[in-house]
Amino acid sequence: MKNLFLITFLLGNIFLNAQMRAHVSWNSYDVESVDISIGDITVNLSKDGQITNFYSESLNGNVDYNEDKNFDQYKFGKLKSIGNVKIDYWDDFNKNDPKVGKIKSIGDLKIDYWDSIGFDKDKLGKVKTVGNVSIDYYENDIIDNSRLGKLKSIGNVSIDYGTKDIIDQSKYKKLIKFGSVNLDYWNDKIMEKEKFGKLKSIKGNSKDVMVILL
């Protein structure tokens, strides 16, 4: 029982210590990617829900690659290890699985993907979890589909974008909320029309949750 409590406590701390930095375009004010840091590993999640790169202070030492083209074709030529950190990939037992060949683990950090072909077809093949941090995406909306496929949440960090508004279109398709961070935009078309639609304020940045303009 004591060991179970310790494991639960450690897992809880890993979740709480996850840091997130959203990289947002100055041109579109849309999320381009998000850095998710868990422990000493940071993975970069693209706006399309794919792992584009990763880094860690532990990545020191020799670099090796997977060389078995006959038995491990799904990971042939890909990174195998950097120093003591091993990188593994989802196997190809089911060649139609959208996870095939994608990163499965970086050291002890596990990564999984949405693989349902039913109700979640718009999420198919996108990252579902990084460690114990869940990732979700916006689904079809018959009223306003402008957020379809975009990042909706990462762990307890909710993400929202401006939707259609007949009166105020200054926020449309732009990031307005990333966890505790709120973004506002100039909406005066008369007195300050030159600023209309441009970023007016960004509030709530912290060490753990941050929005960075590119």
Coordinates of N, CA and C in Angstrom, one line a residue:
M1 N 0.8 -1.2 0.0 CA 0.0 0.0 0.0 C 0.9 1.3 0.0
K2 N 2.0 1.2 0.8 CA 2.9 2.3 0.9 C 3.5 2.6 -0.5
N3 N 3.9 1.5 -1.2 CA 4.6 1.7 -2.5 C 3.6 2.2 -3.5
L4 N 2.3 1.8 -3.4 CA 1.2 2.3 -4.3 C 1.0 3.8 -4.2
F5 N 1.0 4.2 -2.9 CA 0.8 5.6 -2.6 C 2.0 6.4 -3.2
L6 N 3.2 5.9 -3.0 CA 4.4 6.6 -3.6 C 4.3 6.7 -5.1
I7 N 3.9 5.7 -5.8 CA 3.8 5.7 -7.2 C 2.7 6.7 -7.7
T8 N 1.6 6.7 -7.0 CA 0.5 7.6 -7.3 C 1.0 9.1 -7.1
F9 N 1.7 9.3 -6.0 CA 2.2 10.6 -5.7 C 3.2 11.1 -6.8
L10 N 4.1 10.2 -7.2 CA 5.0 10.6 -8.2 C 4.4 10.9 -9.6
L11 N 3.4 10.1 -10.0 CA 2.7 10.3 -11.2 C 1.9 11.6 -11.2
G12 N 1.4 11.9 -10.0 CA 0.6 13.2 -9.9 C 1.6 14.4 -10.0
N13 N 2.8 14.3 -9.5 CA 3.7 15.3 -9.6 C 4.2 15.5 -11.1
I14 N 4.3 14.4 -11.8 CA 4.7 14.5 -13.2 C 3.7 15.3 -14.0
F15 N 2.4 15.0 -13.7 CA 1.3 15.7 -14.4 C 1.3 17.2 -14.0
L16 N 1.5 17.5 -12.7 CA 1.4 18.8 -12.3 C 2.6 19.6 -12.8
N17 N 3.8 19.0 -13.0 CA 5.0 19.7 -13.4 C 5.1 19.8 -14.9
A18 N 4.1 19.3 -15.7 CA 4.1 19.4 -17.1 C 4.0 20.9 -17.5
Q19 N 5.0 21.4 -18.3 CA 5.0 22.8 -18.7 C 4.7 22.9 -20.2
M20 N 3.9 23.9 -20.5 CA 3.5 24.0 -21.9 C 3.7 25.4 -22.4
R21 N 4.3 25.5 -23.7 CA 4.5 26.7 -24.3 C 4.0 26.7 -25.7
A22 N 3.0 27.5 -25.9 CA 2.3 27.6 -27.3 C 3.1 28.6 -28.1
H23 N 3.5 28.2 -29.3 CA 4.1 29.1 -30.3 C 3.0 29.5 -31.3
V24 N 2.8 30.8 -31.3 CA 1.6 31.4 -32.0 C 2.2 32.4 -33.1
S25 N 1.6 32.3 -34.3 CA 2.0 33.1 -35.4 C 1.5 34.5 -35.2
W26 N 2.4 35.5 -35.5 CA 2.1 36.9 -35.5 C 1.1 37.3 -36.6
N27 N 1.2 36.5 -37.7 CA 0.4 36.8 -38.9 C -1.1 36.3 -38.7
S28 N -1.3 35.1 -38.3 CA -2.6 34.5 -38.2 C -3.1 34.4 -36.8
Y29 N -2.3 34.6 -35.8 CA -2.6 34.4 -34.4 C -3.2 33.0 -34.1
D30 N -2.7 32.1 -34.9 CA -3.1 30.7 -34.7 C -1.9 29.9 -34.1
V31 N -2.2 28.8 -33.4 CA -1.2 28.0 -32.8 C -0.4 27.3 -33.9
E32 N 0.9 27.4 -33.9 CA 1.7 26.7 -34.8 C 2.2 25.4 -34.2
S33 N 2.6 25.4 -32.9 CA 3.1 24.2 -32.2 C 3.0 24.5 -30.7
V34 N 3.2 23.4 -30.0 CA 3.2 23.5 -28.5 C 4.4 22.6 -28.0
D35 N 5.2 23.2 -27.1 CA 6.2 22.5 -26.4 C 5.6 21.9 -25.2
I36 N 5.7 20.6 -25.0 CA 5.2 20.0 -23.8 C 6.4 19.4 -23.0
S37 N 6.7 19.9 -21.8 CA 7.8 19.4 -21.1 C 7.3 18.6 -19.9
I38 N 7.8 17.4 -19.8 CA 7.5 16.5 -18.7 C 8.8 15.9 -18.2
G39 N 9.1 16.1 -17.0 CA 10.4 15.7 -16.5 C 11.5 16.5 -17.2
D40 N 12.5 15.8 -17.7 CA 13.5 16.5 -18.4 C 13.4 16.4 -19.9
I41 N 12.3 15.9 -20.4 CA 12.1 15.7 -21.9 C 11.0 16.7 -22.4
T42 N 11.3 17.4 -23.4 CA 10.3 18.3 -24.1 C 10.1 17.8 -25.5
V43 N 8.8 17.6 -25.8 CA 8.4 17.2 -27.2 C 7.7 18.4 -27.8
N44 N 7.8 18.6 -29.1 CA 7.2 19.6 -29.8 C 6.0 19.0 -30.6
L45 N 4.8 19.5 -30.3 CA 3.6 19.0 -30.9 C 3.1 20.0 -31.9
S46 N 3.0 19.6 -33.2 CA 2.6 20.5 -34.2 C 1.1 20.8 -34.1
K47 N 0.6 21.9 -34.8 CA -0.8 22.2 -34.8 C -1.6 21.1 -35.4
D48 N -1.0 20.2 -36.2 CA -1.7 19.1 -36.8 C -1.7 17.8 -35.9
G49 N -1.1 18.0 -34.7 CA -1.2 16.8 -33.8 C -0.1 15.8 -34.0
Q50 N 1.1 16.2 -34.5 CA 2.2 15.3 -34.7 C 3.4 15.8 -33.9
I51 N 4.2 14.8 -33.5 CA 5.5 15.1 -32.8 C 6.5 15.5 -33.9
T52 N 7.0 16.7 -33.9 CA 8.0 17.1 -34.9 C 9.4 17.0 -34.4
N53 N 9.6 17.2 -33.1 CA 11.0 17.0 -32.6 C 10.9 16.9 -31.1
F54 N 12.0 16.7 -30.4 CA 12.1 16.6 -29.0 C 13.5 16.9 -28.5
Y55 N 13.6 17.3 -27.3 CA 15.0 17.6 -26.8 C 15.0 17.4 -25.3
S56 N 16.2 17.2 -24.7 CA 16.4 17.0 -23.3 C 17.8 17.2 -22.9
E57 N 18.0 17.7 -21.7 CA 19.4 17.8 -21.2 C 20.1 16.5 -21.1
S58 N 19.3 15.4 -21.1 CA 19.9 14.0 -21.0 C 20.4 13.5 -22.3
L59 N 20.2 14.3 -23.4 CA 20.6 13.8 -24.7 C 22.1 14.1 -25.0
N60 N 22.9 13.3 -24.3 CA 24.3 13.4 -24.5 C 24.9 12.0 -24.8
G61 N 25.9 12.0 -25.7 CA 26.5 10.7 -26.0 C 26.4 10.4 -27.5
N62 N 26.7 9.1 -27.8 CA 26.7 8.7 -29.2 C 25.3 8.5 -29.7
V63 N 25.1 8.8 -31.0 CA 23.8 8.7 -31.7 C 23.8 7.4 -32.5
D64 N 22.7 6.6 -32.4 CA 22.6 5.4 -33.2 C 21.3 5.4 -33.9
Y65 N 21.2 4.6 -35.0 CA 20.0 4.5 -35.9 C 19.6 3.0 -36.1
N66 N 18.4 2.8 -36.4 CA 17.9 1.5 -36.7 C 18.3 1.1 -38.1
E67 N 18.9 -0.1 -38.2 CA 19.5 -0.5 -39.5 C 18.9 -1.8 -40.1
D68 N 18.0 -2.4 -39.4 CA 17.4 -3.7 -39.9 C 16.3 -3.4 -40.8
K69 N 16.5 -3.4 -42.1 CA 15.5 -3.0 -43.1 C 14.5 -4.2 -43.3
N70 N 15.0 -5.4 -43.1 CA 14.2 -6.6 -43.4 C 13.1 -6.8 -42.3
F71 N 13.5 -6.7 -41.0 CA 12.6 -7.1 -39.9 C 11.9 -5.8 -39.3
D72 N 12.6 -4.7 -39.4 CA 12.1 -3.5 -38.7 C 12.0 -2.4 -39.7
Q73 N 11.3 -2.6 -40.9 CA 11.2 -1.6 -41.9 C 10.5 -0.3 -41.5
Y74 N 9.6 -0.5 -40.5 CA 8.8 0.7 -40.1 C 9.7 1.7 -39.3
K75 N 10.8 1.3 -38.8 CA 11.7 2.2 -38.1 C 13.1 2.3 -38.7
F76 N 13.3 1.7 -39.9 CA 14.5 1.7 -40.6 C 15.0 3.1 -40.8
G77 N 16.3 3.4 -40.5 CA 16.9 4.7 -40.7 C 16.6 5.7 -39.6
K78 N 15.6 5.4 -38.7 CA 15.2 6.4 -37.7 C 16.1 6.3 -36.5
L79 N 16.1 7.3 -35.7 CA 16.9 7.4 -34.4 C 16.6 6.2 -33.6
K80 N 17.6 5.6 -33.0 CA 17.5 4.4 -32.1 C 17.8 4.9 -30.7
S81 N 18.8 5.7 -30.6 CA 19.2 6.1 -29.3 C 20.2 7.3 -29.4
I82 N 20.1 8.2 -28.3 CA 21.1 9.2 -28.1 C 21.6 9.1 -26.7
G83 N 22.9 8.7 -26.6 CA 23.4 8.3 -25.3 C 22.6 7.2 -24.7
N84 N 22.2 7.4 -23.5 CA 21.4 6.4 -22.8 C 19.9 6.5 -23.0
V85 N 19.5 7.4 -23.8 CA 18.0 7.6 -24.1 C 17.7 6.8 -25.4
K86 N 16.8 5.9 -25.2 CA 16.3 5.1 -26.3 C 15.0 5.6 -26.9
I87 N 14.9 5.5 -28.2 CA 13.7 6.0 -28.9 C 13.1 4.8 -29.6
D88 N 11.8 4.5 -29.4 CA 11.2 3.4 -30.0 C 10.0 3.9 -30.8
Y89 N 9.5 3.0 -31.7 CA 8.4 3.3 -32.7 C 7.3 2.3 -32.6
W90 N 6.1 2.7 -33.0 CA 5.0 1.7 -33.1 C 5.2 0.7 -34.2
D91 N 5.1 -0.5 -34.0 CA 5.4 -1.6 -35.0 C 4.3 -1.7 -36.0
D92 N 4.5 -2.5 -37.0 CA 3.6 -2.6 -38.2 C 2.9 -4.0 -38.3
F93 N 2.5 -4.5 -37.1 CA 1.7 -5.8 -37.1 C 0.4 -5.5 -37.9
N94 N -0.1 -4.4 -37.7 CA -1.3 -4.0 -38.5 C -0.9 -2.8 -39.4
K95 N -0.7 -3.0 -40.6 CA -0.1 -2.0 -41.5 C -1.1 -0.9 -41.7
N96 N -2.4 -1.0 -41.4 CA -3.4 0.0 -41.6 C -3.5 0.9 -40.3
D97 N -2.8 0.5 -39.3 CA -2.8 1.3 -38.1 C -2.1 2.6 -38.3
P98 N -2.8 3.8 -38.0 CA -2.2 5.1 -38.2 C -1.0 5.4 -37.4
K99 N -0.7 4.5 -36.4 CA 0.4 4.7 -35.5 C 1.7 4.2 -36.0
V100 N 1.6 3.3 -37.0 CA 2.8 2.6 -37.5 C 4.0 3.6 -37.8
G101 N 5.1 3.3 -37.3 CA 6.3 4.1 -37.6 C 6.4 5.4 -36.8
K102 N 5.4 5.7 -36.0 CA 5.5 7.0 -35.3 C 6.1 6.7 -33.9
I103 N 6.7 7.8 -33.3 CA 7.4 7.6 -32.0 C 6.5 7.0 -31.0
K104 N 6.9 6.0 -30.3 CA 6.2 5.3 -29.3 C 6.7 5.7 -27.9
S105 N 8.0 5.9 -27.8 CA 8.6 6.3 -26.5 C 9.9 7.0 -26.7
I106 N 10.2 7.9 -25.8 CA 11.5 8.6 -25.8 C 12.0 8.4 -24.3
G107 N 12.9 7.5 -24.2 CA 13.3 7.1 -22.8 C 12.1 6.5 -22.1
D108 N 11.7 7.0 -21.0 CA 10.6 6.5 -20.2 C 9.3 7.1 -20.6
L109 N 9.3 8.1 -21.5 CA 8.1 8.9 -21.8 C 7.4 8.2 -22.9
K110 N 6.2 7.8 -22.7 CA 5.3 7.0 -23.7 C 4.5 8.0 -24.4
I111 N 4.3 7.7 -25.7 CA 3.4 8.5 -26.6 C 2.4 7.6 -27.3
D112 N 1.1 8.0 -27.3 CA 0.1 7.2 -28.0 C -0.7 8.1 -28.9
Y113 N -1.4 7.5 -29.8 CA -2.1 8.2 -30.9 C -3.6 7.8 -31.0
W114 N -4.4 8.7 -31.5 CA -5.8 8.3 -31.7 C -5.9 7.3 -32.9
D115 N -6.5 6.2 -32.7 CA -6.6 5.2 -33.7 C -8.0 4.7 -34.0
S116 N -9.0 5.3 -33.5 CA -10.4 4.9 -33.8 C -10.8 5.4 -35.2
I117 N -11.5 4.5 -35.9 CA -11.9 4.9 -37.2 C -13.4 5.2 -37.2
G118 N -14.0 5.3 -36.0 CA -15.4 5.5 -35.9 C -15.7 7.0 -35.7
F119 N -16.1 7.4 -34.5 CA -16.5 8.7 -34.2 C -15.3 9.7 -34.2
D120 N -14.1 9.2 -34.1 CA -12.9 10.1 -34.0 C -12.1 10.2 -35.3
K121 N -12.7 10.1 -36.4 CA -12.0 10.0 -37.7 C -11.2 11.3 -37.9
D122 N -11.6 12.4 -37.4 CA -10.9 13.7 -37.6 C -9.6 13.7 -36.7
K123 N -9.6 12.8 -35.7 CA -8.4 12.8 -34.8 C -7.4 11.7 -35.2
L124 N -7.8 10.9 -36.2 CA -7.1 9.7 -36.6 C -5.6 10.0 -36.8
G125 N -4.7 9.2 -36.1 CA -3.3 9.4 -36.3 C -2.6 10.5 -35.5
K126 N -3.5 11.3 -34.8 CA -2.9 12.4 -34.1 C -2.5 12.0 -32.7
V127 N -1.6 12.7 -32.1 CA -1.1 12.3 -30.7 C -2.3 12.4 -29.7
K128 N -2.4 11.3 -29.0 CA -3.5 11.2 -28.0 C -3.0 11.5 -26.5
T129 N -1.8 10.9 -26.3 CA -1.2 11.1 -24.9 C 0.3 11.3 -25.1
V130 N 0.8 12.1 -24.2 CA 2.3 12.3 -24.0 C 2.5 12.0 -22.6
G131 N 3.1 10.9 -22.2 CA 3.1 10.5 -20.8 C 1.7 10.3 -20.3
N132 N 1.4 10.9 -19.2 CA 0.0 10.8 -18.7 C -0.8 12.1 -19.0
V133 N -0.3 12.9 -20.0 CA -1.0 14.1 -20.4 C -1.9 13.8 -21.6
S134 N -3.2 13.9 -21.5 CA -4.1 13.6 -22.6 C -4.2 14.8 -23.5
I135 N -4.4 14.6 -24.8 CA -4.5 15.6 -25.8 C -5.8 15.4 -26.6
D136 N -6.6 16.4 -26.8 CA -7.8 16.3 -27.6 C -7.9 17.4 -28.6
Y137 N -8.8 17.2 -29.6 CA -9.0 18.1 -30.7 C -10.4 18.4 -31.0
Y138 N -10.7 19.5 -31.6 CA -12.1 19.9 -31.9 C -12.6 19.0 -33.0
E139 N -13.9 18.6 -32.7 CA -14.6 17.7 -33.7 C -15.5 18.6 -34.5
N140 N -16.3 17.9 -35.4 CA -17.2 18.6 -36.3 C -18.2 19.4 -35.6
D141 N -18.5 20.6 -36.1 CA -19.5 21.5 -35.5 C -20.3 22.1 -36.6
I142 N -21.6 21.7 -36.6 CA -22.5 22.1 -37.8 C -22.7 23.6 -37.8
I143 N -22.5 24.3 -36.7 CA -22.8 25.7 -36.7 C -21.5 26.5 -37.2
D144 N -20.4 26.1 -36.7 CA -19.1 26.8 -37.0 C -18.0 25.7 -37.0
N145 N -17.5 25.4 -38.2 CA -16.5 24.3 -38.3 C -15.1 24.9 -38.4
S146 N -14.9 26.1 -38.0 CA -13.6 26.8 -38.2 C -12.5 26.2 -37.2
R147 N -12.9 25.5 -36.2 CA -12.0 24.9 -35.2 C -11.7 23.4 -35.5
L148 N -12.3 22.9 -36.5 CA -12.2 21.4 -36.7 C -10.8 21.0 -36.8
G149 N -10.4 20.0 -36.0 CA -9.1 19.4 -36.0 C -8.0 20.2 -35.2
K150 N -8.4 21.3 -34.8 CA -7.4 22.1 -34.0 C -7.3 21.6 -32.6
L151 N -6.2 21.9 -31.9 CA -6.0 21.5 -30.6 C -7.0 22.1 -29.6
K152 N -7.7 21.2 -28.8 CA -8.7 21.6 -27.9 C -8.3 21.6 -26.5
S153 N -7.4 20.7 -26.1 CA -6.9 20.6 -24.8 C -5.6 19.8 -24.7
I154 N -4.8 20.2 -23.8 CA -3.6 19.4 -23.5 C -3.5 19.3 -22.0
G155 N -3.8 18.1 -21.5 CA -3.9 17.9 -20.0 C -5.1 18.8 -19.5
N156 N -4.8 19.6 -18.5 CA -5.8 20.5 -18.0 C -5.8 21.9 -18.6
V157 N -5.0 22.0 -19.6 CA -4.9 23.3 -20.4 C -6.0 23.3 -21.5
S158 N -7.0 24.1 -21.4 CA -8.0 24.2 -22.4 C -7.6 25.2 -23.4
I159 N -7.9 25.0 -24.7 CA -7.5 25.9 -25.8 C -8.8 26.3 -26.6
D160 N -8.9 27.6 -26.8 CA -10.1 28.0 -27.6 C -9.7 29.1 -28.6
Y161 N -10.5 29.2 -29.6 CA -10.3 30.1 -30.7 C -11.6 30.9 -31.0
G162 N -11.4 32.1 -31.6 CA -12.6 32.9 -31.9 C -13.4 32.3 -33.0
T163 N -14.8 32.3 -32.7 CA -15.7 31.7 -33.7 C -16.5 32.8 -34.4
K164 N -17.4 32.4 -35.3 CA -18.1 33.4 -36.1 C -19.0 34.2 -35.2
D165 N -18.9 35.5 -35.4 CA -19.7 36.5 -34.6 C -20.1 37.6 -35.6
I166 N -21.4 37.8 -35.8 CA -21.9 38.8 -36.7 C -21.5 40.2 -36.3
I167 N -21.4 40.5 -35.0 CA -21.1 41.8 -34.5 C -19.6 42.0 -34.4
D168 N -18.8 41.1 -33.9 CA -17.4 41.2 -33.8 C -16.6 40.1 -34.4
Q169 N -15.9 40.4 -35.5 CA -15.2 39.4 -36.2 C -13.7 39.5 -36.0
S170 N -13.3 40.3 -35.0 CA -11.9 40.6 -34.8 C -11.1 39.4 -34.3
K171 N -11.8 38.4 -33.6 CA -11.2 37.2 -33.0 C -11.3 36.0 -33.9
Y172 N -12.0 36.0 -35.0 CA -12.4 34.9 -35.8 C -11.1 34.0 -36.2
K173 N -11.1 32.8 -35.8 CA -10.1 31.8 -36.1 C -8.8 32.1 -35.3
K174 N -8.8 33.0 -34.4 CA -7.6 33.3 -33.7 C -7.6 32.7 -32.3
L175 N -6.4 32.5 -31.8 CA -6.3 31.9 -30.4 C -6.8 33.0 -29.4
I176 N -7.7 32.6 -28.6 CA -8.2 33.5 -27.5 C -7.9 33.0 -26.1
K177 N -7.6 31.7 -26.0 CA -7.4 31.2 -24.7 C -6.4 30.0 -24.8
F178 N -5.4 30.0 -24.0 CA -4.5 28.8 -23.8 C -4.3 28.6 -22.3
G179 N -5.1 27.8 -21.7 CA -5.1 27.6 -20.3 C -5.4 28.9 -19.6
S180 N -4.4 29.3 -18.8 CA -4.6 30.6 -18.0 C -4.3 31.8 -18.8
V181 N -3.8 31.6 -20.0 CA -3.5 32.8 -20.9 C -4.6 33.2 -21.7
N182 N -5.0 34.5 -21.7 CA -6.1 35.0 -22.5 C -5.5 36.1 -23.5
L183 N -6.0 36.0 -24.7 CA -5.6 37.0 -25.7 C -6.8 37.8 -26.2
D184 N -6.6 39.1 -26.4 CA -7.7 39.9 -26.9 C -7.2 40.7 -28.1
Y185 N -8.1 41.1 -28.9 CA -7.8 41.8 -30.2 C -8.6 43.1 -30.4
W186 N -8.0 44.0 -31.1 CA -8.6 45.3 -31.4 C -9.8 45.1 -32.2
N187 N -11.0 45.7 -31.8 CA -12.2 45.4 -32.5 C -12.9 46.7 -33.0
D188 N -12.2 47.8 -32.9 CA -12.8 49.1 -33.3 C -12.5 49.4 -34.8
K189 N -13.5 49.3 -35.6 CA -13.4 49.5 -37.1 C -13.4 51.0 -37.5
I190 N -13.7 51.9 -36.5 CA -13.9 53.3 -36.9 C -12.8 54.2 -36.4
M191 N -12.6 54.3 -35.1 CA -11.6 55.1 -34.5 C -10.2 54.6 -34.6
E192 N -10.1 53.3 -34.5 CA -8.7 52.6 -34.6 C -8.7 51.5 -35.6
K193 N -9.3 51.8 -36.8 CA -9.4 50.7 -37.8 C -8.1 50.1 -38.2
E194 N -7.0 50.9 -38.1 CA -5.7 50.3 -38.5 C -5.3 49.2 -37.6
K195 N -5.8 49.1 -36.4 CA -5.4 48.1 -35.5 C -6.4 46.9 -35.5
F196 N -7.5 47.1 -36.2 CA -8.6 46.1 -36.2 C -8.0 44.6 -36.4
G197 N -8.4 43.7 -35.5 CA -8.0 42.3 -35.7 C -6.6 42.0 -35.2
K198 N -5.8 43.1 -34.8 CA -4.5 42.8 -34.3 C -4.5 42.6 -32.8
L199 N -3.5 41.9 -32.3 CA -3.4 41.6 -30.9 C -3.4 42.8 -30.0
K200 N -4.3 42.9 -29.1 CA -4.5 44.0 -28.2 C -3.8 43.7 -26.8
S201 N -4.0 42.5 -26.3 CA -3.4 42.2 -25.0 C -3.2 40.7 -24.9
I202 N -2.2 40.3 -24.1 CA -2.0 38.9 -23.7 C -1.7 38.9 -22.2
K203 N -2.5 38.2 -21.5 CA -2.4 38.2 -20.1 C -2.5 36.7 -19.5
G204 N -1.7 36.5 -18.5 CA -1.8 35.2 -17.8 C -0.6 34.3 -18.0
N205 N 0.4 34.8 -18.8 CA 1.6 34.0 -19.0 C 2.3 33.6 -17.7
S206 N 2.8 32.4 -17.5 CA 3.5 31.9 -16.3 C 4.6 31.0 -16.7
K207 N 5.3 30.5 -15.7 CA 6.4 29.6 -16.0 C 5.8 28.3 -16.5
D208 N 4.7 27.9 -16.1 CA 4.1 26.5 -16.5 C 3.3 26.6 -17.8
V209 N 2.6 27.7 -18.0 CA 1.8 27.9 -19.2 C 2.1 29.2 -19.8
M210 N 2.5 29.2 -21.1 CA 3.0 30.4 -21.7 C 2.6 30.4 -23.2
V211 N 2.3 31.6 -23.7 CA 2.1 31.8 -25.2 C 3.2 32.7 -25.7
I212 N 3.9 32.2 -26.7 CA 5.0 32.9 -27.3 C 4.7 33.3 -28.8
L213 N 4.8 34.5 -29.1 CA 4.4 35.0 -30.4 C 5.7 34.8 -31.3
L214 N 5.5 34.3 -32.5 CA 6.6 34.0 -33.4 C 6.7 35.1 -34.5

